[in-house]
C-alpha cells in the first residue's frame, strides 16, 4: 500500500500509533505484575490509565477529521513488547529485572515521543489545528512518563540493582571494586 500524500502519511502514522497504543494497553498490566518495586508497579499502572486516554484522543482525532484508520499492526511496538516478555522470562524477579523493565519501557516511550512529534509536525503542516492540542497533550504525557522512569531508575532501582550485584559478587568470593 503506497502512501501518496501528506494526508495519507498522517493517516498511516496515526493508524500505526493507534496499533502501538492498543498493544501497550495489553502489555502494561504484565509489566506491572512483573515489577517488584512498588513505585515502578504504580508507574506502569498509572501509564495504563494514560494510555487508555491516549487511545480515546486518537478516536477523537479520527472523528474530528472524519478519517478512517488503516488496519495495520505496529511492528515496532510488537518488537518492543516482545523484548519486555523476554526480560520477564530471562531476568530473575527483583531489582535487576526492574532496571531492565525500565530500560525497555523507556524504549517504548522514546518510540512514542518520536511518533507523536511526527504527528504534531504533520498536523501543523496540514492545518489540522483543531486536533493539534490532542496530539501535543499526548506528547507531553509521553515525555513525562519517560522522565518519571528516568528518575525512578536513577534514584532507586539502578542503585539497588547495583548493590545487589555487589553483594552477590562478594558472597561468591569475587573482589568488588568501588
PDB file of C-alpha atoms in Angstrom:
ATOM      1  CA  UNK A   1       0.000   0.000   0.000  1.00  0.00           C
ATOM      2  CA  UNK A   2       1.637   3.178  -1.234  1.00  0.00           C
ATOM      3  CA  UNK A   3       1.373   6.488   0.596  1.00  0.00           C
ATOM      4  CA  UNK A   4       0.916   9.225  -2.000  1.00  0.00           C
ATOM      5  CA  UNK A   5       0.245  12.393   0.000  1.00  0.00           C
ATOM      6  CA  UNK A   6       0.979  14.073   3.309  1.00  0.00           C
ATOM      7  CA  UNK A   7      -2.625  13.427   4.334  1.00  0.00           C
ATOM      8  CA  UNK A   8      -2.177   9.709   3.658  1.00  0.00           C
ATOM      9  CA  UNK A   9       1.092   9.765   5.623  1.00  0.00           C
ATOM     10  CA  UNK A  10      -0.734  11.364   8.559  1.00  0.00           C
ATOM     11  CA  UNK A  11      -3.417   8.648   8.460  1.00  0.00           C
ATOM     12  CA  UNK A  12      -0.758   5.944   8.190  1.00  0.00           C
ATOM     13  CA  UNK A  13       1.215   7.311  11.154  1.00  0.00           C
ATOM     14  CA  UNK A  14      -1.966   7.753  13.203  1.00  0.00           C
ATOM     15  CA  UNK A  15      -3.013   4.188  12.380  1.00  0.00           C
ATOM     16  CA  UNK A  16       0.424   2.921  13.388  1.00  0.00           C
ATOM     17  CA  UNK A  17       0.459   4.673  16.765  1.00  0.00           C
ATOM     18  CA  UNK A  18      -3.138   3.583  17.394  1.00  0.00           C
ATOM     19  CA  UNK A  19      -1.993  -0.014  16.972  1.00  0.00           C
ATOM     20  CA  UNK A  20       1.004   0.688  19.208  1.00  0.00           C
ATOM     21  CA  UNK A  21      -1.170   2.128  21.975  1.00  0.00           C
ATOM     22  CA  UNK A  22      -3.600  -0.799  21.793  1.00  0.00           C
ATOM     23  CA  UNK A  23      -0.696  -3.265  22.085  1.00  0.00           C
ATOM     24  CA  UNK A  24       0.616  -1.289  25.043  1.00  0.00           C
ATOM     25  CA  UNK A  25      -2.723  -1.499  26.862  1.00  0.00           C
ATOM     26  CA  UNK A  26      -2.290  -5.286  26.834  1.00  0.00           C
ATOM     27  CA  UNK A  27       1.412  -5.202  27.802  1.00  0.00           C
ATOM     28  CA  UNK A  28       1.402  -2.713  30.687  1.00  0.00           C
ATOM     29  CA  UNK A  29      -0.532  -4.932  33.150  1.00  0.00           C
ATOM     30  CA  UNK A  30       2.041  -7.699  32.546  1.00  0.00           C
ATOM     31  CA  UNK A  31       4.897  -5.279  33.197  1.00  0.00           C
ATOM     32  CA  UNK A  32       3.227  -4.097  36.393  1.00  0.00           C
ATOM     33  CA  UNK A  33       2.830  -7.681  37.625  1.00  0.00           C
ATOM     34  CA  UNK A  34       6.474  -8.433  36.820  1.00  0.00           C
ATOM     35  CA  UNK A  35       7.750  -5.432  38.821  1.00  0.00           C
ATOM     36  CA  UNK A  36       8.949  -5.845  42.380  1.00  0.00           C
ATOM     37  CA  UNK A  37       9.476  -2.124  43.066  1.00  0.00           C
ATOM     38  CA  UNK A  38       6.127  -0.662  44.233  1.00  0.00           C
ATOM     39  CA  UNK A  39       6.786   2.707  42.582  1.00  0.00           C
ATOM     40  CA  UNK A  40       7.541   1.007  39.257  1.00  0.00           C
ATOM     41  CA  UNK A  41       4.389  -1.096  39.537  1.00  0.00           C
ATOM     42  CA  UNK A  42       2.443   2.121  40.195  1.00  0.00           C
ATOM     43  CA  UNK A  43       4.144   3.870  37.247  1.00  0.00           C
ATOM     44  CA  UNK A  44       3.058   1.086  34.887  1.00  0.00           C
ATOM     45  CA  UNK A  45      -0.498   1.100  36.272  1.00  0.00           C
ATOM     46  CA  UNK A  46      -0.690   4.886  36.008  1.00  0.00           C
ATOM     47  CA  UNK A  47       0.624   4.822  32.457  1.00  0.00           C
ATOM     48  CA  UNK A  48      -2.021   2.259  31.551  1.00  0.00           C
ATOM     49  CA  UNK A  49      -4.685   4.805  32.526  1.00  0.00           C
ATOM     50  CA  UNK A  50      -2.900   7.456  30.447  1.00  0.00           C
ATOM     51  CA  UNK A  51      -2.585   5.075  27.513  1.00  0.00           C
ATOM     52  CA  UNK A  52      -6.320   4.379  27.578  1.00  0.00           C
ATOM     53  CA  UNK A  53      -6.852   8.154  27.479  1.00  0.00           C
ATOM     54  CA  UNK A  54      -4.432   8.421  24.559  1.00  0.00           C
ATOM     55  CA  UNK A  55      -6.431   5.827  22.621  1.00  0.00           C
ATOM     56  CA  UNK A  56      -9.545   7.923  23.293  1.00  0.00           C
ATOM     57  CA  UNK A  57      -7.729  11.016  21.992  1.00  0.00           C
ATOM     58  CA  UNK A  58      -6.882   9.199  18.770  1.00  0.00           C
ATOM     59  CA  UNK A  59     -10.554   8.273  18.454  1.00  0.00           C
ATOM     60  CA  UNK A  60     -11.411  11.991  18.840  1.00  0.00           C
ATOM     61  CA  UNK A  61      -8.859  12.936  16.178  1.00  0.00           C
ATOM     62  CA  UNK A  62     -10.352  10.386  13.797  1.00  0.00           C
ATOM     63  CA  UNK A  63     -13.845  11.691  14.498  1.00  0.00           C
ATOM     64  CA  UNK A  64     -12.958  15.385  14.240  1.00  0.00           C
ATOM     65  CA  UNK A  65     -11.070  14.958  10.964  1.00  0.00           C
ATOM     66  CA  UNK A  66     -13.526  12.369   9.636  1.00  0.00           C
ATOM     67  CA  UNK A  67     -10.727   9.891   8.960  1.00  0.00           C
ATOM     68  CA  UNK A  68     -10.679   6.151   8.608  1.00  0.00           C
ATOM     69  CA  UNK A  69      -7.735   4.406  10.252  1.00  0.00           C
ATOM     70  CA  UNK A  70      -5.970   1.639   8.401  1.00  0.00           C
ATOM     71  CA  UNK A  71      -5.893  -1.834   9.921  1.00  0.00           C
ATOM     72  CA  UNK A  72      -2.181  -2.207  10.465  1.00  0.00           C
ATOM     73  CA  UNK A  73      -0.072  -3.684  13.228  1.00  0.00           C
ATOM     74  CA  UNK A  74       2.725  -1.538  14.577  1.00  0.00           C
ATOM     75  CA  UNK A  75       5.754  -3.769  14.059  1.00  0.00           C
ATOM     76  CA  UNK A  76       7.976  -1.541  16.195  1.00  0.00           C
ATOM     77  CA  UNK A  77       5.713  -1.837  19.238  1.00  0.00           C
ATOM     78  CA  UNK A  78       5.295  -5.541  18.603  1.00  0.00           C
ATOM     79  CA  UNK A  79       9.080  -5.896  18.851  1.00  0.00           C
ATOM     80  CA  UNK A  80       9.314  -3.716  21.952  1.00  0.00           C
ATOM     81  CA  UNK A  81       6.548  -5.695  23.675  1.00  0.00           C
ATOM     82  CA  UNK A  82       8.347  -8.918  22.773  1.00  0.00           C
ATOM     83  CA  UNK A  83      11.538  -7.540  24.334  1.00  0.00           C
ATOM     84  CA  UNK A  84       9.566  -6.895  27.527  1.00  0.00           C
ATOM     85  CA  UNK A  85       8.364 -10.505  27.563  1.00  0.00           C
ATOM     86  CA  UNK A  86      11.944 -11.696  27.079  1.00  0.00           C
ATOM     87  CA  UNK A  87      13.081  -9.586  30.041  1.00  0.00           C
ATOM     88  CA  UNK A  88      10.386 -11.101  32.244  1.00  0.00           C
ATOM     89  CA  UNK A  89      11.395 -14.618  31.186  1.00  0.00           C
ATOM     90  CA  UNK A  90      15.168 -14.116  31.317  1.00  0.00           C
ATOM     91  CA  UNK A  91      15.767 -11.938  34.378  1.00  0.00           C
ATOM     92  CA  UNK A  92      15.051 -13.148  37.889  1.00  0.00           C
ATOM     93  CA  UNK A  93      12.426 -11.176  39.783  1.00  0.00           C
ATOM     94  CA  UNK A  94      13.915  -8.296  41.745  1.00  0.00           C
ATOM     95  CA  UNK A  95      15.668  -5.018  41.247  1.00  0.00           C
ATOM     96  CA  UNK A  96      17.741  -6.170  38.280  1.00  0.00           C
ATOM     97  CA  UNK A  97      14.547  -7.130  36.437  1.00  0.00           C
ATOM     98  CA  UNK A  98      13.035  -3.796  37.451  1.00  0.00           C
ATOM     99  CA  UNK A  99      16.029  -1.975  35.970  1.00  0.00           C
ATOM    100  CA  UNK A 100      15.659  -3.970  32.751  1.00  0.00           C
ATOM    101  CA  UNK A 101      11.906  -3.283  32.636  1.00  0.00           C
ATOM    102  CA  UNK A 102      12.560   0.439  32.989  1.00  0.00           C
ATOM    103  CA  UNK A 103      15.084   0.299  30.142  1.00  0.00           C
ATOM    104  CA  UNK A 104      12.543  -1.458  27.948  1.00  0.00           C
ATOM    105  CA  UNK A 105       9.755   0.921  28.941  1.00  0.00           C
ATOM    106  CA  UNK A 106      11.927   3.895  28.066  1.00  0.00           C
ATOM    107  CA  UNK A 107      12.494   2.456  24.597  1.00  0.00           C
ATOM    108  CA  UNK A 108       8.701   2.402  24.256  1.00  0.00           C
ATOM    109  CA  UNK A 109       8.393   5.997  25.482  1.00  0.00           C
ATOM    110  CA  UNK A 110      11.070   7.193  23.077  1.00  0.00           C
ATOM    111  CA  UNK A 111       9.284   5.490  20.184  1.00  0.00           C
ATOM    112  CA  UNK A 112       6.019   7.123  21.194  1.00  0.00           C
ATOM    113  CA  UNK A 113       7.672  10.534  21.629  1.00  0.00           C
ATOM    114  CA  UNK A 114       9.034  10.255  18.088  1.00  0.00           C
ATOM    115  CA  UNK A 115       5.653   9.144  16.722  1.00  0.00           C
ATOM    116  CA  UNK A 116       3.655  11.916  18.378  1.00  0.00           C
ATOM    117  CA  UNK A 117       6.286  14.511  17.488  1.00  0.00           C
ATOM    118  CA  UNK A 118       5.950  13.454  13.861  1.00  0.00           C
ATOM    119  CA  UNK A 119       2.158  13.555  14.043  1.00  0.00           C
ATOM    120  CA  UNK A 120       2.293  17.050  15.547  1.00  0.00           C
ATOM    121  CA  UNK A 121       4.559  18.282  12.741  1.00  0.00           C
ATOM    122  CA  UNK A 122       2.312  16.706  10.100  1.00  0.00           C
ATOM    123  CA  UNK A 123      -0.832  18.135  11.709  1.00  0.00           C
ATOM    124  CA  UNK A 124       0.712  21.627  11.727  1.00  0.00           C
ATOM    125  CA  UNK A 125       1.691  21.337   8.074  1.00  0.00           C
ATOM    126  CA  UNK A 126      -1.747  20.056   7.091  1.00  0.00           C
ATOM    127  CA  UNK A 127      -3.552  22.784   9.041  1.00  0.00           C
ATOM    128  CA  UNK A 128      -5.215  20.317  11.410  1.00  0.00           C
ATOM    129  CA  UNK A 129      -5.263  22.964  14.128  1.00  0.00           C
ATOM    130  CA  UNK A 130      -8.349  21.507  15.815  1.00  0.00           C
ATOM    131  CA  UNK A 131      -6.568  18.234  16.670  1.00  0.00           C
ATOM    132  CA  UNK A 132      -3.066  19.551  17.315  1.00  0.00           C
ATOM    133  CA  UNK A 133      -3.763  20.139  21.053  1.00  0.00           C
ATOM    134  CA  UNK A 134      -4.830  16.491  21.415  1.00  0.00           C
ATOM    135  CA  UNK A 135      -1.571  15.303  19.851  1.00  0.00           C
ATOM    136  CA  UNK A 136       0.503  17.709  21.942  1.00  0.00           C
ATOM    137  CA  UNK A 137      -1.238  16.601  25.162  1.00  0.00           C
ATOM    138  CA  UNK A 138      -0.250  13.013  24.440  1.00  0.00           C
ATOM    139  CA  UNK A 139       3.296  14.033  23.511  1.00  0.00           C
ATOM    140  CA  UNK A 140       3.568  15.840  26.852  1.00  0.00           C
ATOM    141  CA  UNK A 141       2.338  12.738  28.715  1.00  0.00           C
ATOM    142  CA  UNK A 142       4.856  10.506  26.943  1.00  0.00           C
ATOM    143  CA  UNK A 143       7.725  12.850  27.806  1.00  0.00           C
ATOM    144  CA  UNK A 144       6.548  12.983  31.411  1.00  0.00           C
ATOM    145  CA  UNK A 145       6.366   9.181  31.615  1.00  0.00           C
ATOM    146  CA  UNK A 146       9.933   8.967  30.302  1.00  0.00           C
ATOM    147  CA  UNK A 147      11.128  11.486  32.896  1.00  0.00           C
ATOM    148  CA  UNK A 148       9.396   9.580  35.718  1.00  0.00           C
ATOM    149  CA  UNK A 149      11.049   6.340  34.617  1.00  0.00           C
ATOM    150  CA  UNK A 150      14.454   8.044  34.475  1.00  0.00           C
ATOM    151  CA  UNK A 151      14.064   9.421  37.997  1.00  0.00           C
ATOM    152  CA  UNK A 152      12.912   6.072  39.345  1.00  0.00           C
ATOM    153  CA  UNK A 153      15.861   4.321  37.723  1.00  0.00           C
ATOM    154  CA  UNK A 154      18.436   6.880  38.823  1.00  0.00           C
ATOM    155  CA  UNK A 155      17.190   7.433  42.372  1.00  0.00           C
ATOM    156  CA  UNK A 156      16.166   3.920  43.392  1.00  0.00           C
ATOM    157  CA  UNK A 157      16.163   0.961  41.067  1.00  0.00           C
ATOM    158  CA  UNK A 158      19.589   1.128  39.439  1.00  0.00           C
ATOM    159  CA  UNK A 159      21.296   1.814  42.773  1.00  0.00           C
ATOM    160  CA  UNK A 160      19.501  -1.113  44.348  1.00  0.00           C
ATOM    161  CA  UNK A 161      20.310  -3.419  41.432  1.00  0.00           C
ATOM    162  CA  UNK A 162      23.981  -2.368  41.562  1.00  0.00           C
ATOM    163  CA  UNK A 163      24.089  -3.008  45.312  1.00  0.00           C
ATOM    164  CA  UNK A 164      22.560  -6.426  44.832  1.00  0.00           C
ATOM    165  CA  UNK A 165      25.246  -7.271  42.267  1.00  0.00           C
ATOM    166  CA  UNK A 166      27.991  -6.089  44.577  1.00  0.00           C
ATOM    167  CA  UNK A 167      26.709  -8.204  47.470  1.00  0.00           C
ATOM    168  CA  UNK A 168      26.236 -11.231  45.186  1.00  0.00           C
ATOM    169  CA  UNK A 169      29.803 -10.879  43.913  1.00  0.00           C
ATOM    170  CA  UNK A 170      31.215 -10.593  47.419  1.00  0.00           C
ATOM    171  CA  UNK A 171      29.237 -13.666  48.510  1.00  0.00           C
ATOM    172  CA  UNK A 172      30.680 -15.634  45.601  1.00  0.00           C
ATOM    173  CA  UNK A 173      34.190 -14.629  46.618  1.00  0.00           C
ATOM    174  CA  UNK A 174      34.850 -12.119  43.866  1.00  0.00           C
ATOM    175  CA  UNK A 175      36.506  -8.881  44.676  1.00  0.00           C
ATOM    176  CA  UNK A 176      34.231  -5.875  44.373  1.00  0.00           C
ATOM    177  CA  UNK A 177      35.856  -2.562  43.440  1.00  0.00           C
ATOM    178  CA  UNK A 178      34.315   0.731  44.449  1.00  0.00           C
TER     179      UNK A 178
END
